[in-house]
Amino acid sequence: MALRWGIVSAGLIAHDFTTMLCSLPPSEHQISYIATQHPQHKSAVLLCLAAGKAVLCEKPMGVNAAEVREMVAEARSRGVFLMEGIWSRFFPAMEALREVLAQGTIGDVQVARAEMGMNITILPRATDWRQAGGCLLDLGIYCIQFLSMVFGALKPEKISAMGNIHETGVDSTVSVLLQYPGGLHGSFTCSITSNIPNTAYVTGTKGMAQIHKTWCPMELVVNDEHKEFPSPVLGKGYNFMNGSCLSYEANHVRECLLKGLKESPVVPLAESELMAEILEEARKAIGVTFPQDKC
């Protein structure tokens, strides 16, 4: 069964997604991929859902939790597939990490931390308040998705945040502490002005597992044992590192649709709602609000 893709955007990530799709068998790949700026996600998603089109929406799905809840409610009421594009979840290294956790290789999980920071202020959208720029929505989403995955999409009991605000009004560097049920602890730091290690790790009663490149993990280290997962060779001319790895996400969506699923078991809609709630709470805790928060 062939799936036809519609690309809603003309940006760099949309280009990479198209490049990747063109390298896959056309017989395999009817779905819309939303890759517009953050504030335009909701209108584009709702438009496609109203037309009965399955949707893969780039992260973050919405500017705030209310937007995400509205999109999720619309998808469920219409019985149409919707998934947030957390591509990191589908990398083989991340799948291997989930297996490590499930098998108890590092024992009972106790603490998890993620970092992602790079100076991307050269990109106008990164510091544009009207485009919902800032580190939490752009980079923090990668960190919170890691913690959420590790802790089984548990809702934190307490969230504390501190950070810096850019002169344009967006969050520039933010650190967040999360206390989960059962005494579990998570934390993350994200930044659009500072280059930081971009690693994530989880510690348990029997050891530790770590991934490098939080957003596109190609290596997994478990109790000092290293394993690499090379990216597939698919097409040329990508804008972003490991753009061909978008194929992991695209193939997962295809499998979901072939099975008749209305949402992904790997990035379920309830978890997208939870992650949006956490990011919004952290953002507001440091004093950053966007126009969409007043709607």
Short mmCIF file of C-alpha atoms in Angstrom, two decimals:
data_model
loop_
_atom_site.label_atom_id
_atom_site.label_comp_id
_atom_site.label_asym_id
_atom_site.label_seq_id
_atom_site.Cartn_x
_atom_site.Cartn_y
_atom_site.Cartn_z
CA MET A 1 0.00 0.00 0.00
CA ALA A 2 1.45 3.33 -1.06
CA LEU A 3 1.36 6.39 1.19
CA ARG A 4 1.39 9.78 -0.49
CA TRP A 5 2.94 12.61 1.50
CA GLY A 6 2.00 16.29 1.42
CA ILE A 7 4.66 18.67 2.76
CA VAL A 8 3.25 21.79 4.45
CA SER A 9 6.23 24.18 4.59
CA ALA A 10 9.12 25.41 2.49
CA GLY A 11 11.71 25.46 5.30
CA LEU A 12 15.01 23.63 5.75
CA ILE A 13 13.65 20.68 7.70
CA ALA A 14 10.86 20.27 5.12
CA HIS A 15 13.55 20.14 2.44
CA ASP A 16 15.41 17.41 4.32
CA PHE A 17 12.22 15.42 4.86
CA THR A 18 11.43 15.66 1.14
CA THR A 19 14.98 14.67 0.22
CA MET A 20 14.70 11.61 2.44
CA LEU A 21 11.28 10.64 1.05
CA CYS A 22 12.55 10.89 -2.52
CA SER A 23 15.16 8.27 -1.70
CA LEU A 24 12.57 5.74 -0.49
CA PRO A 25 10.57 3.42 -2.77
CA PRO A 26 7.64 5.46 -4.12
CA SER A 27 5.44 2.38 -3.79
CA GLU A 28 5.67 2.63 -0.02
CA HIS A 29 5.05 6.19 0.77
CA GLN A 30 -1.34 9.71 2.03
CA ILE A 31 -0.26 11.92 4.88
CA SER A 32 0.58 15.56 5.58
CA TYR A 33 3.89 16.57 7.16
CA ILE A 34 3.62 19.94 8.95
CA ALA A 35 6.94 21.74 9.22
CA THR A 36 5.94 25.40 9.44
CA GLN A 37 7.02 27.82 12.18
CA HIS A 38 5.68 26.99 15.65
CA PRO A 39 2.71 29.42 15.68
CA GLN A 40 1.45 28.07 12.35
CA HIS A 41 1.36 24.42 13.43
CA LYS A 42 -2.13 24.49 14.92
CA SER A 43 -3.91 26.08 11.95
CA ALA A 44 -2.15 23.79 9.46
CA VAL A 45 -2.85 20.66 11.52
CA LEU A 46 -6.52 21.52 12.03
CA LEU A 47 -6.90 22.25 8.31
CA CYS A 48 -5.48 18.86 7.35
CA LEU A 49 -7.46 16.98 9.99
CA ALA A 50 -10.68 18.66 8.79
CA ALA A 51 -9.86 17.34 5.33
CA GLY A 52 -9.48 13.84 6.75
CA LYS A 53 -5.72 13.72 6.18
CA ALA A 54 -3.41 11.93 8.58
CA VAL A 55 -0.85 14.31 10.06
CA LEU A 56 2.75 14.17 11.21
CA CYS A 57 3.48 17.53 12.87
CA GLU A 58 6.99 18.69 13.62
CA LYS A 59 7.86 19.26 17.23
CA PRO A 60 6.74 21.16 19.20
CA MET A 61 3.20 20.30 18.17
CA GLY A 62 1.89 23.54 19.66
CA VAL A 63 3.11 26.73 21.28
CA ASN A 64 1.34 25.79 24.52
CA ALA A 65 -0.64 22.97 26.08
CA ALA A 66 -4.02 24.41 25.06
CA GLU A 67 -3.04 24.28 21.39
CA VAL A 68 -1.90 20.68 21.68
CA ARG A 69 -5.07 19.64 23.49
CA GLU A 70 -7.18 21.28 20.76
CA MET A 71 -5.35 19.41 18.00
CA VAL A 72 -5.51 16.10 19.86
CA ALA A 73 -9.24 16.53 20.52
CA GLU A 74 -9.86 17.29 16.85
CA ALA A 75 -7.90 14.25 15.69
CA ARG A 76 -9.74 11.96 18.09
CA SER A 77 -13.18 13.35 17.27
CA ARG A 78 -12.56 12.82 13.56
CA GLY A 79 -10.79 9.50 13.96
CA VAL A 80 -7.75 10.72 12.02
CA PHE A 81 -4.11 9.84 12.71
CA LEU A 82 -1.97 12.50 14.38
CA MET A 83 1.57 12.30 15.73
CA GLU A 84 4.09 14.79 17.01
CA GLY A 85 7.35 14.53 15.09
CA ILE A 86 9.74 13.55 17.87
CA TRP A 87 12.18 11.95 15.44
CA SER A 88 14.68 11.15 18.19
CA ARG A 89 12.38 8.40 19.53
CA PHE A 90 12.86 6.34 16.39
CA PHE A 91 16.65 6.26 16.14
CA PRO A 92 18.02 2.73 16.60
CA ALA A 93 20.16 4.00 19.50
CA MET A 94 17.04 5.21 21.29
CA GLU A 95 15.22 1.97 20.58
CA ALA A 96 18.21 0.11 22.01
CA LEU A 97 18.07 2.29 25.13
CA ARG A 98 14.40 1.44 25.63
CA GLU A 99 15.32 -2.23 25.42
CA VAL A 100 18.09 -1.74 27.98
CA LEU A 101 15.63 -0.13 30.37
CA ALA A 102 12.97 -2.80 29.79
CA GLN A 103 15.47 -5.61 30.44
CA GLY A 104 16.66 -4.03 33.66
CA THR A 105 20.27 -3.90 32.50
CA ILE A 106 20.99 -0.83 34.63
CA GLY A 107 18.59 -1.86 37.39
CA ASP A 108 15.80 0.32 38.70
CA VAL A 109 15.88 3.79 37.16
CA GLN A 110 16.60 6.56 39.64
CA VAL A 111 17.88 9.69 37.90
CA ALA A 112 17.84 11.01 34.34
CA ARG A 113 19.30 14.15 32.82
CA ALA A 114 19.44 15.66 29.34
CA GLU A 115 21.24 18.63 27.85
CA MET A 116 20.94 20.39 24.54
CA GLY A 117 22.46 23.73 23.75
CA MET A 118 23.97 25.49 20.77
CA ASN A 119 24.27 29.09 19.72
CA ILE A 120 21.60 29.39 17.06
CA THR A 121 20.85 33.09 17.53
CA ILE A 122 21.97 33.58 13.93
CA LEU A 123 18.62 32.06 12.98
CA PRO A 124 16.01 34.86 13.17
CA ARG A 125 13.23 32.51 14.30
CA ALA A 126 15.26 31.35 17.31
CA THR A 127 14.93 34.72 19.05
CA ASP A 128 11.67 35.87 17.46
CA TRP A 129 9.05 36.29 20.20
CA ARG A 130 6.18 36.43 17.70
CA GLN A 131 7.32 33.12 16.22
CA ALA A 132 7.46 31.52 19.70
CA GLY A 133 11.22 31.27 19.62
CA GLY A 134 13.41 30.37 22.56
CA CYS A 135 15.23 27.33 23.85
CA LEU A 136 12.40 25.40 25.51
CA LEU A 137 10.22 24.90 22.45
CA ASP A 138 13.09 24.54 20.00
CA LEU A 139 15.57 22.43 21.99
CA GLY A 140 14.00 21.69 25.37
CA ILE A 141 11.46 19.45 23.67
CA TYR A 142 14.28 17.01 22.90
CA CYS A 143 15.28 16.96 26.56
CA ILE A 144 11.82 16.52 28.02
CA GLN A 145 10.96 13.80 25.53
CA PHE A 146 14.01 11.88 26.77
CA LEU A 147 12.99 12.21 30.41
CA SER A 148 9.39 11.34 29.59
CA MET A 149 10.48 8.24 27.69
CA VAL A 150 12.77 7.10 30.51
CA PHE A 151 10.13 7.62 33.19
CA GLY A 152 7.31 6.04 31.21
CA ALA A 153 5.39 9.27 30.58
CA LEU A 154 4.85 9.83 34.30
CA LYS A 155 3.53 13.24 35.27
CA PRO A 156 6.01 15.14 37.48
CA GLU A 157 4.85 15.95 40.99
CA LYS A 158 6.91 19.13 41.06
CA ILE A 159 8.58 21.31 38.43
CA SER A 160 11.16 23.99 39.19
CA ALA A 161 12.79 26.19 36.57
CA MET A 162 15.30 29.00 36.32
CA GLY A 163 16.62 30.73 33.25
CA ASN A 164 17.68 33.75 31.27
CA ILE A 165 15.49 35.84 29.01
CA HIS A 166 16.84 37.18 25.72
CA GLU A 167 16.44 40.87 24.90
CA THR A 168 13.69 39.91 22.46
CA GLY A 169 11.63 38.32 25.25
CA VAL A 170 12.23 34.64 24.53
CA ASP A 171 13.89 32.16 26.87
CA SER A 172 17.58 31.84 26.02
CA THR A 173 18.95 29.37 28.59
CA VAL A 174 16.79 27.35 30.97
CA SER A 175 17.43 24.65 33.57
CA VAL A 176 14.54 22.55 34.85
CA LEU A 177 14.28 20.16 37.80
CA LEU A 178 11.50 17.58 37.87
CA GLN A 179 10.42 15.41 40.77
CA TYR A 180 8.51 12.29 39.76
CA PRO A 181 6.45 9.81 41.77
CA GLY A 182 8.47 7.20 43.61
CA GLY A 183 11.39 9.49 44.37
CA LEU A 184 12.57 9.66 40.76
CA HIS A 185 14.44 12.76 39.68
CA GLY A 186 14.91 14.32 36.26
CA SER A 187 16.58 17.48 35.05
CA PHE A 188 17.51 19.20 31.84
CA THR A 189 19.25 22.29 30.54
CA CYS A 190 18.69 23.82 27.13
CA SER A 191 20.11 26.92 25.48
CA ILE A 192 20.02 28.83 22.19
CA THR A 193 23.03 30.96 23.17
CA SER A 194 25.52 28.46 24.63
CA ASN A 195 27.17 25.35 23.26
CA ILE A 196 26.81 22.57 25.82
CA PRO A 197 27.62 18.83 25.59
CA ASN A 198 24.28 17.69 24.09
CA THR A 199 24.20 14.40 25.94
CA ALA A 200 21.57 12.56 27.96
CA TYR A 201 21.91 9.83 30.54
CA VAL A 202 19.91 7.68 32.90
CA THR A 203 21.28 6.04 36.05
CA GLY A 204 19.89 3.03 37.83
CA THR A 205 20.73 0.78 40.75
CA LYS A 206 23.04 -1.31 38.55
CA GLY A 207 24.66 1.22 36.25
CA MET A 208 24.22 3.98 33.72
CA ALA A 209 23.23 4.42 30.07
CA GLN A 210 24.16 7.46 28.02
CA ILE A 211 23.45 8.77 24.55
CA HIS A 212 25.40 11.37 22.63
CA LYS A 213 23.69 14.03 20.51
CA THR A 214 20.44 14.28 22.42
CA TRP A 215 18.38 15.13 19.34
CA CYS A 216 19.91 12.58 16.94
CA PRO A 217 21.62 9.82 18.96
CA MET A 218 24.03 7.68 16.98
CA GLU A 219 25.83 6.08 19.92
CA LEU A 220 24.71 4.34 23.10
CA VAL A 221 26.99 3.72 26.07
CA VAL A 222 25.77 1.21 28.66
CA ASN A 223 28.01 0.61 31.67
CA ASP A 224 31.03 1.78 29.64
CA GLU A 225 30.21 -0.46 26.66
CA HIS A 226 29.92 1.58 23.46
CA LYS A 227 27.73 0.75 20.48
CA GLU A 228 27.40 2.89 17.36
CA PHE A 229 24.42 3.08 15.02
CA PRO A 230 25.43 4.60 11.64
CA SER A 231 22.86 6.66 9.77
CA PRO A 232 21.35 5.22 6.59
CA VAL A 233 22.65 6.41 3.24
CA LEU A 234 19.58 7.96 1.64
CA GLY A 235 19.89 10.79 -0.85
CA LYS A 236 22.16 13.84 -0.74
CA GLY A 237 22.02 17.54 0.05
CA TYR A 238 20.54 17.56 3.56
CA ASN A 239 20.54 20.78 5.55
CA PHE A 240 20.78 19.17 8.97
CA MET A 241 22.99 16.53 10.53
CA ASN A 242 21.78 12.99 9.90
CA GLY A 243 18.79 14.16 7.84
CA SER A 244 18.46 10.70 6.32
CA CYS A 245 17.43 9.46 9.78
CA LEU A 246 14.06 11.11 9.24
CA SER A 247 13.30 7.84 7.45
CA TYR A 248 12.97 6.07 10.83
CA GLU A 249 10.10 8.36 11.79
CA ALA A 250 8.48 8.24 8.35
CA ASN A 251 8.55 4.45 8.26
CA HIS A 252 7.00 4.28 11.74
CA VAL A 253 4.14 6.51 10.60
CA ARG A 254 3.64 4.28 7.58
CA GLU A 255 3.47 1.20 9.78
CA CYS A 256 0.93 2.88 12.07
CA LEU A 257 -1.32 3.75 9.15
CA LEU A 258 -1.05 0.29 7.61
CA LYS A 259 -2.20 -1.12 10.96
CA GLY A 260 -5.12 1.30 11.09
CA LEU A 261 -3.82 3.09 14.18
CA LYS A 262 -5.02 6.60 15.00
CA GLU A 263 -1.96 7.48 17.05
CA SER A 264 1.56 6.22 17.63
CA PRO A 265 2.34 3.85 20.50
CA VAL A 266 5.85 5.35 20.60
CA VAL A 267 4.78 9.01 20.77
CA PRO A 268 1.18 8.77 22.04
CA LEU A 269 -0.98 11.89 22.00
CA ALA A 270 -1.41 11.91 25.77
CA GLU A 271 2.35 12.17 26.11
CA SER A 272 2.48 15.07 23.65
CA GLU A 273 -0.08 16.82 25.85
CA LEU A 274 2.00 16.12 28.95
CA MET A 275 5.24 17.38 27.42
CA ALA A 276 3.51 20.56 26.27
CA GLU A 277 2.22 21.11 29.81
CA ILE A 278 5.70 20.69 31.30
CA LEU A 279 7.36 23.04 28.81
CA GLU A 280 4.66 25.66 29.32
CA GLU A 281 4.96 25.50 33.11
CA ALA A 282 8.74 25.85 32.92
CA ARG A 283 8.50 28.73 30.45
CA LYS A 284 6.00 30.66 32.52
CA ALA A 285 8.03 30.01 35.68
CA ILE A 286 10.86 32.13 34.29
CA GLY A 287 8.48 34.83 33.06
CA VAL A 288 8.11 34.13 29.34
CA THR A 289 4.68 34.25 27.71
CA PHE A 290 3.66 34.27 24.07
CA PRO A 291 0.69 35.86 22.26
CA GLN A 292 -0.91 32.41 21.98
CA ASP A 293 -1.09 32.19 25.79
CA LYS A 294 -3.65 35.00 25.80
CA CYS A 295 -6.01 33.36 23.33
#
